[in-house]
Coordinates of C-alpha atoms in Angstrom, one line a residue:
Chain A
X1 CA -302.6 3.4 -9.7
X2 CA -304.5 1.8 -12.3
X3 CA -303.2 -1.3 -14.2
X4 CA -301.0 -0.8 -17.0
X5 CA -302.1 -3.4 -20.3
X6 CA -298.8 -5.0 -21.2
X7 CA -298.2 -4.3 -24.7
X8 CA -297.2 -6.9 -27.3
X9 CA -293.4 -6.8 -26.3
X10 CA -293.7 -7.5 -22.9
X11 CA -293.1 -10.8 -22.9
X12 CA -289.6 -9.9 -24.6
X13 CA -289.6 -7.7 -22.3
X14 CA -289.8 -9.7 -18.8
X15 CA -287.6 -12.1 -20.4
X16 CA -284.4 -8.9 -20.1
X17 CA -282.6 -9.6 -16.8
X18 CA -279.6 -6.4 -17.7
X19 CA -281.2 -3.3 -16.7
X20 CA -279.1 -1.6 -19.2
X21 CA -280.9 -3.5 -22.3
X22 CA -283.9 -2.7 -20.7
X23 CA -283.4 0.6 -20.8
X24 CA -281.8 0.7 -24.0
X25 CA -285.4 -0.9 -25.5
X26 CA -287.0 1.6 -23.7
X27 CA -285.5 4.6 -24.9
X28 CA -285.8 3.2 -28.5
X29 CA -289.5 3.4 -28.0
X30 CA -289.5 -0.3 -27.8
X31 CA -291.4 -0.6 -25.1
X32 CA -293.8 1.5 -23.2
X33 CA -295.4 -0.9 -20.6
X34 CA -295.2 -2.2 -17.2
X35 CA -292.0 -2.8 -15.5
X36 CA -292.9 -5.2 -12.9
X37 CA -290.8 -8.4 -13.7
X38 CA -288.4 -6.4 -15.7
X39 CA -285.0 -6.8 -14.7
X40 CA -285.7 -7.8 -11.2
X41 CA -282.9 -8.3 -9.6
X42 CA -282.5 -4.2 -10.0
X43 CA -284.0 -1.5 -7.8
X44 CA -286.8 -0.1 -9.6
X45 CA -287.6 3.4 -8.5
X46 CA -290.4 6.0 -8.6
X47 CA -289.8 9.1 -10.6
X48 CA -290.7 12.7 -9.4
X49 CA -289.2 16.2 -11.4
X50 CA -289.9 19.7 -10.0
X51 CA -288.7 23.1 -10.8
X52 CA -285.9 24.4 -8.8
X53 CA -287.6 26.5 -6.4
X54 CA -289.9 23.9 -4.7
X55 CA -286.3 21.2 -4.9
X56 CA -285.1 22.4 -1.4
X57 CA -288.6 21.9 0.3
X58 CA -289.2 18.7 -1.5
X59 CA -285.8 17.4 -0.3
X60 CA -286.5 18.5 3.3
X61 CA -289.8 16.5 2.9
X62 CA -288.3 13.2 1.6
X63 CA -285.7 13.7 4.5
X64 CA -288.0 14.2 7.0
X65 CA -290.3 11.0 6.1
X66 CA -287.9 8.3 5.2
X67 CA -290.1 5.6 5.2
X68 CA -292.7 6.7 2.5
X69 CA -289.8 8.7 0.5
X70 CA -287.3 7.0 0.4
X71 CA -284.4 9.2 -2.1
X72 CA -281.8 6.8 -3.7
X73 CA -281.0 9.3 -6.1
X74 CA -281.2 13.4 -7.1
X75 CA -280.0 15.1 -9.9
X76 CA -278.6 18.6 -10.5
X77 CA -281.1 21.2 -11.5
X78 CA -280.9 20.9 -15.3
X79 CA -278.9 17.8 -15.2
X80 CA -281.4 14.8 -16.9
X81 CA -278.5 12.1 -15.0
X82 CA -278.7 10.5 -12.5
X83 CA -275.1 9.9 -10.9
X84 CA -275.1 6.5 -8.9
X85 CA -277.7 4.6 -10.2
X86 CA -276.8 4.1 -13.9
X87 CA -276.2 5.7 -17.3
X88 CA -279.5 7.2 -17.3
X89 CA -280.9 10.4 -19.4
X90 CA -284.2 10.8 -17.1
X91 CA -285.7 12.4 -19.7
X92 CA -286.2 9.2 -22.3
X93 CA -285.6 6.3 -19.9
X94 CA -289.1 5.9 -18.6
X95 CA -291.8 3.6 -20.5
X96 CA -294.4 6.3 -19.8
X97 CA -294.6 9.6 -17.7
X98 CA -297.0 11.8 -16.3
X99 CA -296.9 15.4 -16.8
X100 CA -299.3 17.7 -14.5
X101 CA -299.5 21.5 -14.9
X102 CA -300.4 23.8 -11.6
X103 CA -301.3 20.0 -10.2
X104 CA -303.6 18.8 -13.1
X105 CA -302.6 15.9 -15.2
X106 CA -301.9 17.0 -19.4
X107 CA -300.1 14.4 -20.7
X108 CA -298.6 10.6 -20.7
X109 CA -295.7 10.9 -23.2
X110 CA -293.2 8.1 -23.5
X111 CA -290.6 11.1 -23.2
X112 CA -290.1 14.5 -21.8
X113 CA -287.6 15.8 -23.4
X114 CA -289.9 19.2 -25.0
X115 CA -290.8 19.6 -21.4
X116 CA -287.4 19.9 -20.1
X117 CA -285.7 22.9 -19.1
X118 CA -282.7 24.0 -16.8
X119 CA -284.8 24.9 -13.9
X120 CA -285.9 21.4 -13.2
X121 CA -284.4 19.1 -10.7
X122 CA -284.9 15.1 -10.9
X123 CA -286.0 13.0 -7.6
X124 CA -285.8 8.7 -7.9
X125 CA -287.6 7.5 -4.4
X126 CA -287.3 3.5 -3.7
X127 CA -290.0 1.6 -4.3
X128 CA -291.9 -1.9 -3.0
X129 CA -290.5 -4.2 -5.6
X130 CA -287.4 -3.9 -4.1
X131 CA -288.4 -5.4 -1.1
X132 CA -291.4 -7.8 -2.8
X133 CA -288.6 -9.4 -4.2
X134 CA -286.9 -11.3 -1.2
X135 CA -290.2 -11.7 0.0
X136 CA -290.9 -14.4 -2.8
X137 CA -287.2 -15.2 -2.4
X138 CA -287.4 -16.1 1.4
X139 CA -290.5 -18.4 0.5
X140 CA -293.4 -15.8 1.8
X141 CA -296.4 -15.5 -0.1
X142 CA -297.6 -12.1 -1.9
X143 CA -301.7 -12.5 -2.1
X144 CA -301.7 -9.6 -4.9
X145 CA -299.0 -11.2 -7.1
X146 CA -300.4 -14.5 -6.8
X147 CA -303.9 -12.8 -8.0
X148 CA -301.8 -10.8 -10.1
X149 CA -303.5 -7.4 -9.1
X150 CA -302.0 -4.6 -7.6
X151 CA -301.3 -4.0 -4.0
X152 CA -304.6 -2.2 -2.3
X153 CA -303.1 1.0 -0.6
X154 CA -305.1 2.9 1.8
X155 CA -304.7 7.0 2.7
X156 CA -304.6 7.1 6.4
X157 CA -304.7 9.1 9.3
X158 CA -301.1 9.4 9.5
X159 CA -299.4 13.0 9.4
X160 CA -296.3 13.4 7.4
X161 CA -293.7 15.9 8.6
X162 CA -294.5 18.9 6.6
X163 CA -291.4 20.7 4.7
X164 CA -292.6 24.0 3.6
X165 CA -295.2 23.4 0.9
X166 CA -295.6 19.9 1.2
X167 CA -297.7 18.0 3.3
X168 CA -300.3 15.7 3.6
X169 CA -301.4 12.0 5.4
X170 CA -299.1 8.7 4.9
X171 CA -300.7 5.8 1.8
X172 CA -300.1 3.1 2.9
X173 CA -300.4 -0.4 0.7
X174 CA -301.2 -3.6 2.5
X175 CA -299.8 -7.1 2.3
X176 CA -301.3 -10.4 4.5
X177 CA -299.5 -13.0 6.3
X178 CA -299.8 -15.7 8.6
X179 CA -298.2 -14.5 11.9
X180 CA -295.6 -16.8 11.5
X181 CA -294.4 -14.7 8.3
X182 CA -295.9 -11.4 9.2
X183 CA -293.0 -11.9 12.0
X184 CA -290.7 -12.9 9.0
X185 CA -291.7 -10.2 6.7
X186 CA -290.9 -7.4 9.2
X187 CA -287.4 -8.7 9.8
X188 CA -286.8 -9.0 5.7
X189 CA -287.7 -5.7 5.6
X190 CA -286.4 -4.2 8.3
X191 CA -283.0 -4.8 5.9
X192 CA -284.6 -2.7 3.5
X193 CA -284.4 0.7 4.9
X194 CA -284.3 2.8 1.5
X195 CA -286.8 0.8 0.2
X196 CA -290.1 1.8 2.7
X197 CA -288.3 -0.4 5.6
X198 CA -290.4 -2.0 8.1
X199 CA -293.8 -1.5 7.8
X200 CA -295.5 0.9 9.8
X201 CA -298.6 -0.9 11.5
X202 CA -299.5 -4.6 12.1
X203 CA -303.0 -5.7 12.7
X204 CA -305.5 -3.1 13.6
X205 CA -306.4 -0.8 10.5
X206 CA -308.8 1.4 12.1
X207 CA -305.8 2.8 14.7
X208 CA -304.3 4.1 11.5
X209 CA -307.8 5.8 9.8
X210 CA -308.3 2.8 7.5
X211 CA -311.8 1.7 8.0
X212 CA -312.8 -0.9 5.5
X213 CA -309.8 -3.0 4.0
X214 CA -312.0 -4.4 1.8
X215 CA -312.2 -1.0 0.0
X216 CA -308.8 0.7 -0.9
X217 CA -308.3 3.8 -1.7
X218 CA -305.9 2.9 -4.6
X219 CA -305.5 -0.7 -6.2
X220 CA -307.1 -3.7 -6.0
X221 CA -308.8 -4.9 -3.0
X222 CA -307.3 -7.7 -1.3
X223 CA -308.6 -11.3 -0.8
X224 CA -308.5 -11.5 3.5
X225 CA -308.0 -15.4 5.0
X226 CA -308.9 -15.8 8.2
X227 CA -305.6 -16.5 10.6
X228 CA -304.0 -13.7 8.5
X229 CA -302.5 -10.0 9.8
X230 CA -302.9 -7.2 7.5
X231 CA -299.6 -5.7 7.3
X232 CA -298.9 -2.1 6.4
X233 CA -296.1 -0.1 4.9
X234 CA -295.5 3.3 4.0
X235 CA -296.2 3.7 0.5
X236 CA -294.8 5.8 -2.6
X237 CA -297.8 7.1 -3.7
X238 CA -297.6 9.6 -0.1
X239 CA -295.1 12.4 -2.1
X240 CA -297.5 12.1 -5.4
X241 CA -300.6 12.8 -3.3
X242 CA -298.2 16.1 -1.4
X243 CA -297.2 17.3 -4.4
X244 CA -300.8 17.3 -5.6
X245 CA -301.2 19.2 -2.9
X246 CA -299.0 21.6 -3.5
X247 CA -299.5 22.2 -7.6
X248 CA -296.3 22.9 -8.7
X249 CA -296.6 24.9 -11.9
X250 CA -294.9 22.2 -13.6
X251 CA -294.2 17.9 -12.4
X252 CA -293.3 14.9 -14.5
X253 CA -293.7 11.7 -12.7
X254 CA -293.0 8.4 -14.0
X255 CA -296.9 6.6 -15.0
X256 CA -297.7 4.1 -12.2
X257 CA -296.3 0.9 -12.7
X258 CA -293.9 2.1 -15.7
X259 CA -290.8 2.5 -13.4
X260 CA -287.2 3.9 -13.6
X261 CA -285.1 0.9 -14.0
X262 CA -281.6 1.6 -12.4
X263 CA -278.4 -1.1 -12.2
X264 CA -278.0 -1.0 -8.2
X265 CA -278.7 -4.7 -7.2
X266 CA -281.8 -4.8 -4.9
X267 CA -279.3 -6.5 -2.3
X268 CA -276.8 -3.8 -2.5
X269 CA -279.5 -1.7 -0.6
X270 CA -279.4 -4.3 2.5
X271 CA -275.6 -3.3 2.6
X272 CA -275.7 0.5 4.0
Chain B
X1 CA -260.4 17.4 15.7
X2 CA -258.6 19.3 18.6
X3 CA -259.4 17.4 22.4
X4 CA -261.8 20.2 24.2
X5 CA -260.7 20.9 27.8
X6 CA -263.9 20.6 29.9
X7 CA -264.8 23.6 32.0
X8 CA -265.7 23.6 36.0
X9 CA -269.7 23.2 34.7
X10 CA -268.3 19.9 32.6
X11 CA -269.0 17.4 35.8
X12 CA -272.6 18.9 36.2
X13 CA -273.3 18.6 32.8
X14 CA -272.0 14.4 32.5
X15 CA -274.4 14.2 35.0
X16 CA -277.3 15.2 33.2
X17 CA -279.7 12.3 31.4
X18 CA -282.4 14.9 30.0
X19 CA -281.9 16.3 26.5
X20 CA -283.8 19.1 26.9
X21 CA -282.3 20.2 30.3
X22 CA -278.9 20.2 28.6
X23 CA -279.4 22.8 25.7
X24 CA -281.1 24.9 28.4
X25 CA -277.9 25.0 30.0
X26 CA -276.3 25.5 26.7
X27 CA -278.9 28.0 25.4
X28 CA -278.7 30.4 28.7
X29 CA -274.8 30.0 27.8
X30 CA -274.4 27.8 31.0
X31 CA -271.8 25.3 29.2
X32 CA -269.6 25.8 26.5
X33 CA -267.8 22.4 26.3
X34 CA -267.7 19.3 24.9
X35 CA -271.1 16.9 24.2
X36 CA -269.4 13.5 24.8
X37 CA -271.5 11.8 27.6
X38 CA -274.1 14.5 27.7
X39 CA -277.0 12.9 27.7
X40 CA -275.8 9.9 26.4
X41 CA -279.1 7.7 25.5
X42 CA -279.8 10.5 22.8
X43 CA -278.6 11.5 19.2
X44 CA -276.2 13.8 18.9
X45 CA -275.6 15.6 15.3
X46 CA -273.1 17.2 13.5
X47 CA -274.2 20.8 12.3
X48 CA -273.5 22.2 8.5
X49 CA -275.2 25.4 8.6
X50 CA -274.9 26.6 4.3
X51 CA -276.1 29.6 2.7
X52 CA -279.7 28.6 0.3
X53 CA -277.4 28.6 -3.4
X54 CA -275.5 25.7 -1.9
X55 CA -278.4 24.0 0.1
X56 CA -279.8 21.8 -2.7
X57 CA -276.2 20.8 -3.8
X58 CA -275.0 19.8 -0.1
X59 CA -278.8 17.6 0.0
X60 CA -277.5 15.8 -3.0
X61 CA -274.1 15.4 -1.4
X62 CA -275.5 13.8 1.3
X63 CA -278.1 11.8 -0.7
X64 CA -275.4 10.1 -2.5
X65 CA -272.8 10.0 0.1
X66 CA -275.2 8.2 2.9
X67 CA -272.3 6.4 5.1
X68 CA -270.4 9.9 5.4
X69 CA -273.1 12.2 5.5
X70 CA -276.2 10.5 6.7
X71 CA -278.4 13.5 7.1
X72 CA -281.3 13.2 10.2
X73 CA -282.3 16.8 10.0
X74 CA -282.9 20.0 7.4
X75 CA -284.4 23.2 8.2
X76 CA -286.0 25.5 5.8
X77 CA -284.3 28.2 4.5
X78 CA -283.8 31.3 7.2
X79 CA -285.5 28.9 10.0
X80 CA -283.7 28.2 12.9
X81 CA -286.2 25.2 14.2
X82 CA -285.7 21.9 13.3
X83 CA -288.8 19.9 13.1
X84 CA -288.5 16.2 14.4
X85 CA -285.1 16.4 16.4
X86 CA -287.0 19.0 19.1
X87 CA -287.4 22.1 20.6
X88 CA -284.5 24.0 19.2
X89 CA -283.1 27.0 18.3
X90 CA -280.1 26.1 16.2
X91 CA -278.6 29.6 16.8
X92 CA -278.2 29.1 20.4
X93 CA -278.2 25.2 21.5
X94 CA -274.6 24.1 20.6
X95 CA -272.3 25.1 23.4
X96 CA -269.8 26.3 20.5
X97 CA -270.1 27.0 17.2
X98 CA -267.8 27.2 14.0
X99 CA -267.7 30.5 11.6
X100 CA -266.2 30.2 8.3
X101 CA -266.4 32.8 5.7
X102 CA -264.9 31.7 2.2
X103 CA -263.4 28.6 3.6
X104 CA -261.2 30.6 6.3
X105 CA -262.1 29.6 10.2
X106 CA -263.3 33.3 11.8
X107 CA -264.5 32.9 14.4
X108 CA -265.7 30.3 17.5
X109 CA -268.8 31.9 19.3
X110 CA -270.9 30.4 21.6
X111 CA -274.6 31.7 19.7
X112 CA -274.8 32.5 15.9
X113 CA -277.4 35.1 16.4
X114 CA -275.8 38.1 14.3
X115 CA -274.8 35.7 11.4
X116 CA -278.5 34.2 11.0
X117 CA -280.7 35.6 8.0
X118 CA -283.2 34.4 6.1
X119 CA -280.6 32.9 3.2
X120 CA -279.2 30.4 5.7
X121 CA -280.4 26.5 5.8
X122 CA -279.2 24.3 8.3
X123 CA -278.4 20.6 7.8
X124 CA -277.5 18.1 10.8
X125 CA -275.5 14.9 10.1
X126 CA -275.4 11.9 12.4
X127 CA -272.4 11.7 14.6
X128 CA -270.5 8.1 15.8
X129 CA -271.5 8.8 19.7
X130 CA -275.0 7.1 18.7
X131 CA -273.3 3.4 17.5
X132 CA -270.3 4.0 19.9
X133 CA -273.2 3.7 22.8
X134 CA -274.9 0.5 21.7
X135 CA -271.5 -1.1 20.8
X136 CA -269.9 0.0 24.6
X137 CA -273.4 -1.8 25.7
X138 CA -272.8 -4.7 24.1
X139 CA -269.6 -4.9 25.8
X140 CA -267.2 -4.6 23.2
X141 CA -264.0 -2.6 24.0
X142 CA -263.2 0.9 22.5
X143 CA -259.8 1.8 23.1
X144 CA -260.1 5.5 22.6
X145 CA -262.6 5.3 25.1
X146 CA -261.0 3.7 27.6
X147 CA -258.1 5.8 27.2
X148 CA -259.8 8.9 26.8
X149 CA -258.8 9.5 23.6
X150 CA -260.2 11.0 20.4
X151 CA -260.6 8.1 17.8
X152 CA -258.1 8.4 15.2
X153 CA -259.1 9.2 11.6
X154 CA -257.6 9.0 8.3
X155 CA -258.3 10.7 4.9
X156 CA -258.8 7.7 2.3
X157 CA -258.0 7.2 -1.4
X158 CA -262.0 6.5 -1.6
X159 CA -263.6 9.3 -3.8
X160 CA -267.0 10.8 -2.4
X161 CA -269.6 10.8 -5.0
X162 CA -269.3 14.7 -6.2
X163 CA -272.4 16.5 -6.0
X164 CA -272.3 20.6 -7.8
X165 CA -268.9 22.0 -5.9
X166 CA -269.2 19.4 -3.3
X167 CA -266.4 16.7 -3.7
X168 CA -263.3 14.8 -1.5
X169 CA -262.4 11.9 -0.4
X170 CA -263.7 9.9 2.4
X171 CA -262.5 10.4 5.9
X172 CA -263.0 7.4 8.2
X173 CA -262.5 6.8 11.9
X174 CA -261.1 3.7 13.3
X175 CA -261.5 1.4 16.1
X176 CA -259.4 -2.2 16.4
X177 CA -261.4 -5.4 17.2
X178 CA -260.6 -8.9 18.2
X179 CA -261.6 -10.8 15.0
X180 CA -264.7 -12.1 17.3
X181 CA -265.7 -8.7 18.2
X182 CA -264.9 -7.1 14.8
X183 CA -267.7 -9.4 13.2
X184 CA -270.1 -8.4 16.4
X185 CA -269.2 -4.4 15.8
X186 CA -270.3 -5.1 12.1
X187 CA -273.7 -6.3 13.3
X188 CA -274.5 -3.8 15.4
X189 CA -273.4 -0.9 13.2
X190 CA -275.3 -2.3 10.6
X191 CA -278.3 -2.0 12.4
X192 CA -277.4 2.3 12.4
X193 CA -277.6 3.4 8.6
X194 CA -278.6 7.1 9.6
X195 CA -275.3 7.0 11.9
X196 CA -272.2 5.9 9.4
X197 CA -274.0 2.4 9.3
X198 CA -271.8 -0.9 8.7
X199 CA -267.6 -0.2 8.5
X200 CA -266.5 0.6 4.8
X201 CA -263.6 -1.5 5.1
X202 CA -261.7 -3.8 7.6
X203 CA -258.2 -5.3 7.9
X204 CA -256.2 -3.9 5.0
X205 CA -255.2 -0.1 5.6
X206 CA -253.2 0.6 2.7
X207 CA -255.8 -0.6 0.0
X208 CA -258.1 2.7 1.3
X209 CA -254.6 5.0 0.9
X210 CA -254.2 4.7 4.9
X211 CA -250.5 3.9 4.7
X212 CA -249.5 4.2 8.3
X213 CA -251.9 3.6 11.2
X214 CA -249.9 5.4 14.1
X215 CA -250.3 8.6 12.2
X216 CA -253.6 9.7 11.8
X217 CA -254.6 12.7 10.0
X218 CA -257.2 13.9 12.9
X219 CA -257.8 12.9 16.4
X220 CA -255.2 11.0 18.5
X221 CA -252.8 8.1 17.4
X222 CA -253.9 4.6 18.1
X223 CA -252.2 1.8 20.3
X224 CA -252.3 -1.0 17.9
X225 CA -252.5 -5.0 19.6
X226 CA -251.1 -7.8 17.7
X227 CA -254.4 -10.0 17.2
X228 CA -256.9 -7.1 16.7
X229 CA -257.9 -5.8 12.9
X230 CA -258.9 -2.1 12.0
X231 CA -262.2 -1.3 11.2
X232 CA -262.9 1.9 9.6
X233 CA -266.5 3.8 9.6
X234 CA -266.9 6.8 7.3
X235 CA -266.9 9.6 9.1
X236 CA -268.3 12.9 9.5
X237 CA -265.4 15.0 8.8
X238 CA -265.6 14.0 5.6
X239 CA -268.3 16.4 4.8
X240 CA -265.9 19.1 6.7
X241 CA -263.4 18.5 4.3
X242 CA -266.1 19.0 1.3
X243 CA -267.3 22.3 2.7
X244 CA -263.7 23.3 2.6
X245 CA -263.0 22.6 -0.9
X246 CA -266.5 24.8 -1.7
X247 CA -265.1 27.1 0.1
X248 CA -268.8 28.8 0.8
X249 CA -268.8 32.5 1.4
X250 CA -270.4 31.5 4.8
X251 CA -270.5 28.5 6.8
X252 CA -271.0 27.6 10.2
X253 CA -270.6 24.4 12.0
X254 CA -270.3 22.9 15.6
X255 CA -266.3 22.9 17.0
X256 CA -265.7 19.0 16.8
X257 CA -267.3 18.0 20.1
X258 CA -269.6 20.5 20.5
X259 CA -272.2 18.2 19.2
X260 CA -276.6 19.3 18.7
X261 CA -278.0 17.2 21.5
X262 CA -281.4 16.3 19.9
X263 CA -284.7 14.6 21.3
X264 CA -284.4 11.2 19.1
X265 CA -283.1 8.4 20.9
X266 CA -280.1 6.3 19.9
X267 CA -282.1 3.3 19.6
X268 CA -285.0 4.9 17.5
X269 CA -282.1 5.2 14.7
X270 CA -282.4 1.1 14.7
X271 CA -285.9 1.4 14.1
X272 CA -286.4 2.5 10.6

């Protein structure tokens, strides 16, 4: 979860409000950066592609642990679009991927189409900037965007519900409020439920394994104000860390913070 | 959609609060009726039970067709447990099952035992008993209820997103409302996604291809009061209907009414 360097053209770049120009710029190569800020009144989503024969297990997992995998869209095995969320080839659409090999990362191209192959099978999960979003809208404060680092996320001592080869703890990432908006926060989110939902845990890290907020184990650590709760929710980062796990011979995931940008409106997901 | 006469053991089993008790009593082939009222605080699911080369397509199905098809279970292929909805045996906990081989209705046993092998994965769909409960808390009248009916249900003009072989329209129930009451059922509904969630229209019958009310396509015909409005939930036959259309060269499901009684509470659904 390091920090991407926006490139020159992101400030063109967070100026595009149309996802579909955004991912027009994108697949021209235009731009390989960060999409935080990038269209963002569209859900962004977290990419994951696996070969046919782990699909089943991983769609049992995302089913059985809603809150940190949340699926708002799957493709057909071989099938780079994405039905639902746009006119999307999966394979060129990203700024940047990841490519890992028997779980070891090999490459970060800016598209996958040499890797691609009838056997795989495309996964979009929601992710936090679709509920980050109202947050700011509804007048709460977001320490790590107002410090402009990334969210601190924690592994915990959560189990997920394994589905055949996957398993693993829940990540977590962490956001402070004054009780007064931590009370707010849950009810915004609570809207959200393909987006992480409500969070998971209020106010007592070490319940949930986390034993020194000041030290995550992803991101940046957070600035803690007294009078503040530390809020948690489950976090996208928990299928990349059971996939590790699991070393398919072959995953392409999007490179943190270089999202899938789809046209479903960010409020259309309070309306299930 | 047929109405399912209760047997002599039916009283004993309306009596009975404990999920667990009932599918013993279903497993040691104790009751073979209907589900309605049987433990009536918990979910009950609809069962799709698929052979593997269709298992990843029917996911997708789901995943894109949420308010129809809201999947809260999925077992691993040629595993009869069902991890997170409790101790069961799928083969044996429904008091009556569904066999269909290449679309055509076989058989209706009472355990699955001699179909299961290791190519089948089962998938369980939330059913409308779990928002029906909070909304008959709440107070709000359902006529089908009170006249101990089966709620009427229509096929719609609205076009499931297809998913491999899996395609149809929409089948929705429906339940009339004072205006005041419609806007409360909407609330409450909402607060159900992984149960059909919020209506997917109100009011206007013909702009969803419903072009007469007193003749519904399953279930029993409604009485219609001047003042009330329609509201229509999507609806678990659609799915059914789907399956049909696949025509899979085995399929089983529950006999409408014969619903899984799982561990997960009604109101746990609200909590995501």
């Amino acid at each position: 979860m390091q920090k991407i360097v926006a490139r020159p053209a992101a400030n063109r770049m967070m100026a595009i409000d149309d996802p579909r120009e955004a991912r027009r710029m994108i697949r021209a190569g235009e731009y390989t950066g960060h999409t935080a800020g990038v269209a963002p009144d569209f859900v962004q989503g977290n990419l994951c592609i696996l070969p046919k024969d782990l699909a089943l297990e991983f769609a049992a997992f995302c089913q059985r642990n809603p809150k940190p995998c949340p699926l708002i869209g799957m493709g057909a095995p071989g099938d780079p679009s994405l039905p639902g969320l746009g006119d999307i080839d999966i394979r060129t659409d990203l700024p940047r991927y990841r490519v890992f090999k028997e779980g070891k990362l090999i490459e970060e191209p800016t598209d996958v189409r040499k890797y691609w192959s009838d056997d795989l099978v495309t996964f979009v999960l929601g992710c936090s900037f679709s509920f980050e979003r109202p947050l700011l809208q509804e007048g709460l404060r977001l320490r790590h965007v107002e410090r402009d680092t990334v969210v601190p996320m924690y592994r915990t001592s959560i189990d997920c519900v394994p589905a055949g080869r996957f398993e693993g703890k829940m990540v977590v990432s962490m956001r402070t409020f004054t009780p007064t908006d931590a009370i707010r926060a849950i009810q915004i989110t609570s809207r959200f439920p393909a987006v992480h939902g409500a969070p998971v845990h209020i106010g007592l890290p070490e319940a949930i394994g986390v034993a020194d907020l000041a030290r995550p184990d992803f991101g940046d650590a957070p600035v803690l104000d007294v009078g503040e709760l530390p809020l948690f929710w489950a976090c996208g980062v928990t299928p990349q860390v059971a996939i590790e796990a699991a070393r398919p011979s072959l995953c392409i995931t999007h490179k943190p913070g270089a999202m899938l940008i789809t046209d479903r409106k960010n409020a259309e997901l309070a309306a299930l």
